[in-house]
Coordinates of C-alpha atoms in Angstrom, one line a residue:
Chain X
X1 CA -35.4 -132.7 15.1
X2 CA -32.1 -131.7 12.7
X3 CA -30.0 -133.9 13.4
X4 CA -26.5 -134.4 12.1
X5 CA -23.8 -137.4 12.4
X6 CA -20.4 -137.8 10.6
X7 CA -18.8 -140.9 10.3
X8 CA -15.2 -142.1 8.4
X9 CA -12.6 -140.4 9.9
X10 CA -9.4 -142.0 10.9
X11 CA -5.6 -142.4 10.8
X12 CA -4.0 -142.4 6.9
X13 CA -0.7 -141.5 5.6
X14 CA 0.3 -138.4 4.2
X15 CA -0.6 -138.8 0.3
X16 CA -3.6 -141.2 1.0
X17 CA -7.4 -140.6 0.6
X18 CA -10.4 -140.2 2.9
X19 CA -14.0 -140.2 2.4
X20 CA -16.1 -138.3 5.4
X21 CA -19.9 -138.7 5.2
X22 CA -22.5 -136.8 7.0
X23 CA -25.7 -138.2 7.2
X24 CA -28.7 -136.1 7.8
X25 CA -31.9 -136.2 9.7
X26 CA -34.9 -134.2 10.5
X27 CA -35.0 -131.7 7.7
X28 CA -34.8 -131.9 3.7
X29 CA -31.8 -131.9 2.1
X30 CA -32.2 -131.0 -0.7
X31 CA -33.9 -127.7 0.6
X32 CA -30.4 -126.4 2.2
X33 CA -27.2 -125.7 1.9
X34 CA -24.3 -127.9 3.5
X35 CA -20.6 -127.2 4.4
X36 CA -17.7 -128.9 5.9
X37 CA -15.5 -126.8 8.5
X38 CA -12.4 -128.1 10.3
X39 CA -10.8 -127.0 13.2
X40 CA -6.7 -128.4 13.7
X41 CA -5.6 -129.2 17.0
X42 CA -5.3 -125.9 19.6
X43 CA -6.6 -124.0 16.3
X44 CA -10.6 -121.8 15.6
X45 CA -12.9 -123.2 12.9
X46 CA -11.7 -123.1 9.2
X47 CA -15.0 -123.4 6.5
X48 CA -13.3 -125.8 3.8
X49 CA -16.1 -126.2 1.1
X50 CA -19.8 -125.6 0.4
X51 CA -22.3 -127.2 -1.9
X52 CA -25.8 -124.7 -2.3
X53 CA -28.9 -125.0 -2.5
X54 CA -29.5 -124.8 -5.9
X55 CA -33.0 -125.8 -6.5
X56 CA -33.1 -127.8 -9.3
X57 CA -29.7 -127.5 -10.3
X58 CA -28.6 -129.2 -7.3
X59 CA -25.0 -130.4 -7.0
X60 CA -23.4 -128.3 -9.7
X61 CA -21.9 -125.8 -8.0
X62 CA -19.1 -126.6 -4.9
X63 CA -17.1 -123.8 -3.4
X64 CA -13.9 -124.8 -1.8
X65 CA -11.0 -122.8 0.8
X66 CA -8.3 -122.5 -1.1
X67 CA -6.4 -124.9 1.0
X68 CA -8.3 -127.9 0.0
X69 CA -9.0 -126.6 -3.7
X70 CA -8.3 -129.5 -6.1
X71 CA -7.6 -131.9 -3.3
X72 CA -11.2 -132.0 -1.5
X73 CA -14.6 -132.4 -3.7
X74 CA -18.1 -132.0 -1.4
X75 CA -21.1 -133.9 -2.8
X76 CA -24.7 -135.0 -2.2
X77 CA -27.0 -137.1 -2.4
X78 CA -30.3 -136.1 -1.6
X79 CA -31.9 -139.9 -2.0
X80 CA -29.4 -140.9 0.8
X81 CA -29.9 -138.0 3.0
X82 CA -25.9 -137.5 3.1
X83 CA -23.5 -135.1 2.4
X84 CA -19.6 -136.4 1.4
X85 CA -16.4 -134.7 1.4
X86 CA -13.9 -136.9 -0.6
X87 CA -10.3 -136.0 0.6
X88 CA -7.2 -137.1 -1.7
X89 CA -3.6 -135.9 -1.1
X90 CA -3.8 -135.4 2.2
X91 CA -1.3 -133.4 3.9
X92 CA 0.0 -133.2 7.5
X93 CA -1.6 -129.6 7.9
X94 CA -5.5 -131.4 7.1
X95 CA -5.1 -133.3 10.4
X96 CA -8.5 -131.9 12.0
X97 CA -11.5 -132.2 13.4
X98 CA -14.0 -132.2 10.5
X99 CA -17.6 -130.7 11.2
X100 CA -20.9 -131.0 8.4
X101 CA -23.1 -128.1 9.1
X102 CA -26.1 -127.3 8.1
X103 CA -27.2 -123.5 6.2
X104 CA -29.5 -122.0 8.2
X105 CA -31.9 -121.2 4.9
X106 CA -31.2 -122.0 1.3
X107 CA -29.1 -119.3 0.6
X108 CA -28.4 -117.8 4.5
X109 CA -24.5 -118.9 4.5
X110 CA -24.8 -118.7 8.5
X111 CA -24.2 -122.3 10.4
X112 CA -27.2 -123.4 12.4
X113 CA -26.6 -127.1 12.8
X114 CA -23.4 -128.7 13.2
X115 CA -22.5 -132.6 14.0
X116 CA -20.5 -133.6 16.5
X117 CA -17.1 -133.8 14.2
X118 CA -15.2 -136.6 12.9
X119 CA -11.0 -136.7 13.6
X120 CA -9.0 -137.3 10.7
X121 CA -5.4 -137.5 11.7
X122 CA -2.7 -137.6 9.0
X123 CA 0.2 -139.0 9.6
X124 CA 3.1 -141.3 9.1
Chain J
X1 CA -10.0 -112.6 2.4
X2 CA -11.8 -110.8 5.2
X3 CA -9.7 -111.4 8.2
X4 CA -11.8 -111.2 11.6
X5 CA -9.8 -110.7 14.7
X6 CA -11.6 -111.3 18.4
X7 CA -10.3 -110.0 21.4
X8 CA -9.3 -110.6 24.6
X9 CA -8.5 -113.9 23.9
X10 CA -9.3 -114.9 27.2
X11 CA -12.6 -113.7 29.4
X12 CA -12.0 -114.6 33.3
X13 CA -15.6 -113.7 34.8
X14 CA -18.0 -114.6 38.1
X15 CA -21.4 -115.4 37.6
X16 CA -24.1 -113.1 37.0
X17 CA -21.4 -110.6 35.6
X18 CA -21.7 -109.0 32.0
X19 CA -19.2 -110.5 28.9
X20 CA -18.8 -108.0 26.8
X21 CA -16.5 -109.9 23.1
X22 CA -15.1 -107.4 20.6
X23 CA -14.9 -109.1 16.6
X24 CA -13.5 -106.9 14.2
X25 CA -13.5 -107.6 10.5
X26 CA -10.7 -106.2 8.1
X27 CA -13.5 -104.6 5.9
X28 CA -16.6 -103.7 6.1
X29 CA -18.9 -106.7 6.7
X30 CA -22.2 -105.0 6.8
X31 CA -24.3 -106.7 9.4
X32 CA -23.3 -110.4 7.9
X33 CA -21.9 -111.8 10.9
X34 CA -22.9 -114.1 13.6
X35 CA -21.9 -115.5 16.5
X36 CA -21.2 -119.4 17.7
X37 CA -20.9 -120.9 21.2
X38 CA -18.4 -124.0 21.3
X39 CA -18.0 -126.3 24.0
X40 CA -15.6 -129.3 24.4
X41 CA -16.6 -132.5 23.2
X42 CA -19.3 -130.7 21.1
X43 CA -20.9 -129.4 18.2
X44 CA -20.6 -125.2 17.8
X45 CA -23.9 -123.8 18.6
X46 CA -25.5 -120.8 16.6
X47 CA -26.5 -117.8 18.7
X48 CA -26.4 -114.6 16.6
X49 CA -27.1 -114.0 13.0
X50 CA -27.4 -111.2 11.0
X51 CA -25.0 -109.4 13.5
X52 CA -28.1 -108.7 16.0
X53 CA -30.7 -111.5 15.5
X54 CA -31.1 -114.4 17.9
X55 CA -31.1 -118.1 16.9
X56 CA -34.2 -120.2 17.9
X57 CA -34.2 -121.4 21.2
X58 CA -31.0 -118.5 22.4
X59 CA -31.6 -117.3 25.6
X60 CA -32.3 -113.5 25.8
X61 CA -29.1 -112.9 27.9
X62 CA -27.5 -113.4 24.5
X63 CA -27.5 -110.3 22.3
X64 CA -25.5 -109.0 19.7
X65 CA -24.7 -105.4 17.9
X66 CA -22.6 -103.2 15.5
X67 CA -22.2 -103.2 11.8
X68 CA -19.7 -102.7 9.3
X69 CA -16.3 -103.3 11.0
X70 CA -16.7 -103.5 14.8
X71 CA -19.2 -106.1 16.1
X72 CA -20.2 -107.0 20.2
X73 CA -21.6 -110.1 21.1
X74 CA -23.0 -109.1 25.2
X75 CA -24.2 -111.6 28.1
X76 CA -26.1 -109.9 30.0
X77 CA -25.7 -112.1 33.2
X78 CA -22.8 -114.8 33.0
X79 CA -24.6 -118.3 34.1
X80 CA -22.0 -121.4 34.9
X81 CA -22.9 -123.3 31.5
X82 CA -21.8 -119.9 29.2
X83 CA -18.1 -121.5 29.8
X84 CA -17.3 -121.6 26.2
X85 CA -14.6 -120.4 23.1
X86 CA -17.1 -118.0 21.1
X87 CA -16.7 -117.2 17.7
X88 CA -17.4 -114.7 15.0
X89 CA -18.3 -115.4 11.6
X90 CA -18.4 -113.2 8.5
X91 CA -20.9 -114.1 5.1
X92 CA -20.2 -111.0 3.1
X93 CA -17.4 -111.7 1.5
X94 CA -16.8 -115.5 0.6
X95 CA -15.5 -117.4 -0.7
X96 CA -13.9 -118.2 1.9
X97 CA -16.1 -117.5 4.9
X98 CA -14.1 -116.7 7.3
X99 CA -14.3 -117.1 11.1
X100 CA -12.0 -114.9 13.8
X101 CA -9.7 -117.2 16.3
X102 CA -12.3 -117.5 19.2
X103 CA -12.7 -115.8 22.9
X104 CA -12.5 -118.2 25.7
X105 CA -15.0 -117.1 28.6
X106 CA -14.5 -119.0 31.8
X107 CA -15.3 -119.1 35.0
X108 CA -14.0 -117.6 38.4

């Protein structure tokens, strides 16, 4: 079955970088699309960045919130069955709990399977 | 940026009653809006797509309506494990997609 598991999240300083990955199971990758959402503390769900299915053009096109634009970049790679969302200048206001989901078809833009989220706190 | 706002923010209800959550989208969304259920502690759950269509495996007490601005996701018959923050979710207008602040529904 789809399965989906984030690792790398953790504690770094305001300014610093963070790599999350999401490593995916039970479907093809490169067949659907992926996003990252967030959701703060006590906040709802913000989408932060999506990389399509694109066929085979895959991994040219990234759409970002405008919140992490120029700050986050979203990647795949197919081979390793894992998606990545590089984070670099991270703020206070990033400090979240990051979710990979999956695109329900390859161009659907609804969520149908999400991981269980990894924390990234940022702080000083 | 398409603004969804859900309301009440809080649903107080006994089992086996109906849940009736209210999303309402700043523009006209068509019918591209769905519905999550999120629990503590895990990952959000698709139930509605398409503003009426069920996700694999959603029970039928789940069902979901409306189209432009003014969408309603219904449970038919509250059972204890609905307890939940439910969401709305717009794909018509993006980027960004955006999603409205959530409904709590909890037991009496």
């Amino acid at each position: 079955q789809v399965e989906l598991v984030e690792s790398g999240g953790g504690v770094v300083q305001p300014g610093g970088s963070l790599r999350l990955s999401c490593a995916a199971s039970g479907f093809t990758l490169s067949n659907f699309g992926m996003h990252w959402v967030r959701q703060a503390p006590g906040k709802g769900l913000e989408w932060v960045a999506l990389t399509p299915y694109e066929g085979p053009y895959e991994g040219t096109i990234k759409y970002y919130a405008d919140s992490v634009k120029g700050r986050f970049t979203i990647s795949r790679d197919s081979s390793r069955n894992t998606v990545y969302l590089q984070m670099s200048s991270l703020r206070v206001e990033d400090t979240a709990v990051y979710y990979c989901a999956k695109d329900l078809g390859n161009a659907w833009y609804y969520l149908d399977y999400w991981g269980q989220g990894a924390l990234v706190t940022v702080s000083s | 940026e398409i603004v969804l706002t859900q309301s009440p923010a809080t649903l107080s209800l006994s089992p086996g009653e109906r849940a009736t959550l209210s999303c309402r989208a700043s523009q006209s969304v068509s019918s591209f809006l769905a519905w999550y259920q999120h629990k503590p502690g895990q990952a959000p759950r698709l139930l509605i797509y398409d503003a009426s269509k069920r996700a694999t495996g959603v029970p039928a007490r789940f069902s979901g309506s409306g189209s432009g601005t003014n969408f309603t996701l219904t449970i038919s018959s509250l059972a204890p494990e609905d307890s939940a923050v439910y969401f709305c979710q717009q794909r018509s207008n993006w980027p960004p997609f955006t999603f409205g602040q959530g409904t709590k529904v909890e037991m009496k």
